[in-house]
Amino acid sequence: MQTFLKTLERLKSIDNLIKLKATGSPNELADRLGICPSHLFNLLKLLKEFGAPLRFDVSANSYYYYTNFKLNLSFNNYLNKN
């Protein structure tokens, strides 16, 4: 469960930085998140699977959404009490 929640947190962080156009290079973003670049690329792939229109702008040195996109991630934890 902890790994799943950490993934959600990282996706939200990446999304926020993308919206600000402040991700930096893939290596910089991976360092910022405390993960290896290959893990970052897996997270970016996941964003794309969620429909994120994601590209990298070399001149701005940042990822960006090339059309409007809103990442909706939520997790509700319900405990069934018997």
Short mmCIF file of N, CA and C in Angstrom, two decimals:
data_model
loop_
_atom_site.label_atom_id
_atom_site.label_comp_id
_atom_site.label_asym_id
_atom_site.label_seq_id
_atom_site.Cartn_x
_atom_site.Cartn_y
_atom_site.Cartn_z
N MET A 1 0.83 -1.20 0.00
CA MET A 1 0.00 0.00 0.00
C MET A 1 0.86 1.25 0.00
N GLN A 2 1.93 1.23 0.76
CA GLN A 2 2.81 2.40 0.85
C GLN A 2 3.39 2.77 -0.51
N THR A 3 3.79 1.76 -1.30
CA THR A 3 4.34 2.01 -2.63
C THR A 3 3.29 2.66 -3.53
N PHE A 4 2.06 2.20 -3.45
CA PHE A 4 0.97 2.77 -4.25
C PHE A 4 0.76 4.24 -3.89
N LEU A 5 0.72 4.55 -2.61
CA LEU A 5 0.52 5.93 -2.18
C LEU A 5 1.69 6.82 -2.59
N LYS A 6 2.89 6.29 -2.52
CA LYS A 6 4.08 7.05 -2.95
C LYS A 6 4.00 7.33 -4.44
N THR A 7 3.52 6.38 -5.21
CA THR A 7 3.36 6.59 -6.66
C THR A 7 2.36 7.70 -6.92
N LEU A 8 1.24 7.71 -6.20
CA LEU A 8 0.26 8.78 -6.36
C LEU A 8 0.87 10.15 -6.02
N GLU A 9 1.62 10.21 -4.94
CA GLU A 9 2.28 11.46 -4.55
C GLU A 9 3.23 11.94 -5.63
N ARG A 10 4.00 11.03 -6.18
CA ARG A 10 4.97 11.39 -7.22
C ARG A 10 4.26 11.85 -8.49
N LEU A 11 3.18 11.18 -8.86
CA LEU A 11 2.43 11.62 -10.04
C LEU A 11 1.86 13.02 -9.85
N LYS A 12 1.36 13.31 -8.66
CA LYS A 12 0.85 14.65 -8.38
C LYS A 12 1.96 15.69 -8.43
N SER A 13 3.13 15.35 -7.90
CA SER A 13 4.27 16.28 -7.94
C SER A 13 4.71 16.54 -9.37
N ILE A 14 4.80 15.47 -10.16
CA ILE A 14 5.19 15.63 -11.56
C ILE A 14 4.17 16.51 -12.29
N ASP A 15 2.89 16.23 -12.07
CA ASP A 15 1.82 17.01 -12.70
C ASP A 15 1.94 18.50 -12.35
N ASN A 16 2.17 18.79 -11.09
CA ASN A 16 2.31 20.20 -10.67
C ASN A 16 3.49 20.87 -11.35
N LEU A 17 4.62 20.18 -11.41
CA LEU A 17 5.81 20.76 -12.06
C LEU A 17 5.60 20.92 -13.56
N ILE A 18 4.88 19.99 -14.17
CA ILE A 18 4.58 20.11 -15.60
C ILE A 18 3.72 21.34 -15.84
N LYS A 19 2.71 21.55 -15.01
CA LYS A 19 1.84 22.72 -15.17
C LYS A 19 2.61 24.02 -15.02
N LEU A 20 3.63 24.01 -14.18
CA LEU A 20 4.48 25.20 -13.99
C LEU A 20 5.56 25.30 -15.06
N LYS A 21 5.67 24.26 -15.90
CA LYS A 21 6.74 24.15 -16.89
C LYS A 21 8.10 24.31 -16.21
N ALA A 22 8.25 23.57 -15.10
CA ALA A 22 9.44 23.68 -14.27
C ALA A 22 10.00 22.32 -13.89
N THR A 23 9.90 21.35 -14.81
CA THR A 23 10.39 20.02 -14.48
C THR A 23 11.90 19.92 -14.57
N GLY A 24 12.51 20.71 -15.43
CA GLY A 24 13.92 20.54 -15.72
C GLY A 24 14.10 19.31 -16.60
N SER A 25 15.33 18.91 -16.78
CA SER A 25 15.62 17.73 -17.61
C SER A 25 15.12 16.47 -16.91
N PRO A 26 15.02 15.37 -17.63
CA PRO A 26 14.60 14.13 -16.97
C PRO A 26 15.50 13.77 -15.78
N ASN A 27 16.80 13.94 -15.92
CA ASN A 27 17.70 13.63 -14.80
C ASN A 27 17.46 14.56 -13.62
N GLU A 28 17.24 15.84 -13.89
CA GLU A 28 16.96 16.80 -12.82
C GLU A 28 15.65 16.47 -12.12
N LEU A 29 14.64 16.11 -12.90
CA LEU A 29 13.34 15.76 -12.31
C LEU A 29 13.45 14.49 -11.47
N ALA A 30 14.16 13.51 -11.97
CA ALA A 30 14.35 12.28 -11.20
C ALA A 30 15.07 12.58 -9.89
N ASP A 31 16.12 13.40 -9.94
CA ASP A 31 16.84 13.78 -8.72
C ASP A 31 15.92 14.50 -7.74
N ARG A 32 15.11 15.39 -8.27
CA ARG A 32 14.20 16.17 -7.43
C ARG A 32 13.21 15.26 -6.70
N LEU A 33 12.78 14.19 -7.39
CA LEU A 33 11.83 13.26 -6.80
C LEU A 33 12.50 12.16 -5.98
N GLY A 34 13.83 12.09 -6.05
CA GLY A 34 14.56 11.07 -5.30
C GLY A 34 14.43 9.68 -5.90
N ILE A 35 14.31 9.62 -7.23
CA ILE A 35 14.17 8.34 -7.91
C ILE A 35 15.18 8.27 -9.06
N CYS A 36 15.36 7.07 -9.60
CA CYS A 36 16.26 6.92 -10.74
C CYS A 36 15.52 7.31 -12.02
N PRO A 37 16.26 7.71 -13.06
CA PRO A 37 15.62 8.11 -14.32
C PRO A 37 14.69 7.05 -14.91
N SER A 38 15.06 5.78 -14.79
CA SER A 38 14.19 4.73 -15.35
C SER A 38 12.83 4.69 -14.64
N HIS A 39 12.83 4.93 -13.33
CA HIS A 39 11.57 4.98 -12.59
C HIS A 39 10.76 6.19 -13.05
N LEU A 40 11.43 7.32 -13.27
CA LEU A 40 10.74 8.51 -13.77
C LEU A 40 10.06 8.20 -15.10
N PHE A 41 10.77 7.54 -16.01
CA PHE A 41 10.19 7.25 -17.31
C PHE A 41 8.98 6.32 -17.18
N ASN A 42 9.01 5.42 -16.20
CA ASN A 42 7.84 4.58 -15.95
C ASN A 42 6.65 5.42 -15.47
N LEU A 43 6.92 6.41 -14.62
CA LEU A 43 5.85 7.29 -14.15
C LEU A 43 5.31 8.16 -15.29
N LEU A 44 6.19 8.65 -16.15
CA LEU A 44 5.75 9.45 -17.29
C LEU A 44 4.91 8.60 -18.24
N LYS A 45 5.30 7.35 -18.41
CA LYS A 45 4.52 6.43 -19.24
C LYS A 45 3.14 6.23 -18.64
N LEU A 46 3.07 6.10 -17.32
CA LEU A 46 1.80 5.95 -16.63
C LEU A 46 0.91 7.18 -16.86
N LEU A 47 1.51 8.37 -16.76
CA LEU A 47 0.75 9.60 -17.04
C LEU A 47 0.17 9.56 -18.45
N LYS A 48 0.97 9.14 -19.40
CA LYS A 48 0.49 9.05 -20.79
C LYS A 48 -0.64 8.02 -20.91
N GLU A 49 -0.55 6.94 -20.18
CA GLU A 49 -1.62 5.93 -20.18
C GLU A 49 -2.91 6.50 -19.59
N PHE A 50 -2.78 7.48 -18.69
CA PHE A 50 -3.94 8.17 -18.13
C PHE A 50 -4.47 9.24 -19.08
N GLY A 51 -3.82 9.38 -20.23
CA GLY A 51 -4.28 10.34 -21.24
C GLY A 51 -3.54 11.66 -21.26
N ALA A 52 -2.46 11.78 -20.53
CA ALA A 52 -1.71 13.04 -20.49
C ALA A 52 -1.05 13.31 -21.84
N PRO A 53 -1.33 14.47 -22.42
CA PRO A 53 -0.70 14.86 -23.69
C PRO A 53 0.67 15.47 -23.39
N LEU A 54 1.64 14.65 -23.17
CA LEU A 54 2.93 15.04 -22.61
C LEU A 54 4.02 15.10 -23.67
N ARG A 55 4.78 16.19 -23.63
CA ARG A 55 5.94 16.34 -24.51
C ARG A 55 7.05 17.03 -23.71
N PHE A 56 8.26 16.96 -24.26
CA PHE A 56 9.40 17.65 -23.64
C PHE A 56 9.84 18.77 -24.57
N ASP A 57 9.99 19.97 -24.01
CA ASP A 57 10.45 21.14 -24.76
C ASP A 57 11.93 21.36 -24.44
N VAL A 58 12.78 21.10 -25.43
CA VAL A 58 14.23 21.21 -25.22
C VAL A 58 14.63 22.64 -24.89
N SER A 59 14.05 23.62 -25.58
CA SER A 59 14.44 25.01 -25.34
C SER A 59 14.02 25.49 -23.94
N ALA A 60 12.89 25.01 -23.44
CA ALA A 60 12.44 25.39 -22.10
C ALA A 60 12.99 24.44 -21.04
N ASN A 61 13.58 23.31 -21.49
CA ASN A 61 14.11 22.29 -20.59
C ASN A 61 13.05 21.83 -19.59
N SER A 62 11.86 21.52 -20.13
CA SER A 62 10.77 21.09 -19.26
C SER A 62 9.75 20.28 -20.05
N TYR A 63 9.10 19.38 -19.34
CA TYR A 63 7.94 18.70 -19.90
C TYR A 63 6.77 19.67 -19.87
N TYR A 64 5.80 19.45 -20.76
CA TYR A 64 4.61 20.29 -20.78
C TYR A 64 3.45 19.48 -21.37
N TYR A 65 2.23 19.95 -21.08
CA TYR A 65 1.04 19.37 -21.70
C TYR A 65 0.73 20.20 -22.94
N TYR A 66 0.65 19.55 -24.10
CA TYR A 66 0.44 20.29 -25.34
C TYR A 66 -1.04 20.58 -25.60
N THR A 67 -1.94 20.01 -24.81
CA THR A 67 -3.35 20.40 -24.78
C THR A 67 -3.77 20.38 -23.32
N ASN A 68 -4.94 20.92 -23.04
CA ASN A 68 -5.42 20.95 -21.66
C ASN A 68 -5.53 19.55 -21.10
N PHE A 69 -5.10 19.42 -19.86
CA PHE A 69 -5.15 18.13 -19.18
C PHE A 69 -5.26 18.36 -17.69
N LYS A 70 -6.12 17.59 -17.07
CA LYS A 70 -6.26 17.65 -15.61
C LYS A 70 -6.11 16.24 -15.07
N LEU A 71 -5.15 16.06 -14.21
CA LEU A 71 -4.92 14.76 -13.59
C LEU A 71 -5.82 14.65 -12.37
N ASN A 72 -6.70 13.66 -12.39
CA ASN A 72 -7.60 13.42 -11.26
C ASN A 72 -7.21 12.12 -10.60
N LEU A 73 -6.53 12.22 -9.49
CA LEU A 73 -6.14 11.04 -8.73
C LEU A 73 -6.74 11.15 -7.34
N SER A 74 -7.43 10.12 -6.95
CA SER A 74 -7.94 10.10 -5.58
C SER A 74 -7.97 8.66 -5.11
N PHE A 75 -7.85 8.52 -3.85
CA PHE A 75 -7.84 7.20 -3.25
C PHE A 75 -8.61 7.28 -1.95
N ASN A 76 -9.67 6.52 -1.87
CA ASN A 76 -10.47 6.48 -0.66
C ASN A 76 -10.26 5.14 0.02
N ASN A 77 -9.93 5.22 1.28
CA ASN A 77 -9.67 4.01 2.05
C ASN A 77 -10.84 3.81 3.03
N TYR A 78 -11.58 2.76 2.80
CA TYR A 78 -12.71 2.47 3.67
C TYR A 78 -12.41 1.20 4.47
N LEU A 79 -12.65 1.28 5.74
CA LEU A 79 -12.49 0.11 6.60
C LEU A 79 -13.86 -0.45 6.90
N ASN A 80 -14.04 -1.70 6.59
CA ASN A 80 -15.31 -2.36 6.90
C ASN A 80 -15.23 -2.91 8.31
N LYS A 81 -16.09 -2.41 9.14
CA LYS A 81 -16.13 -2.88 10.52
C LYS A 81 -17.28 -3.87 10.67
N ASN A 82 -16.97 -5.02 11.15
CA ASN A 82 -18.00 -6.06 11.35
C ASN A 82 -18.44 -6.11 12.77
#
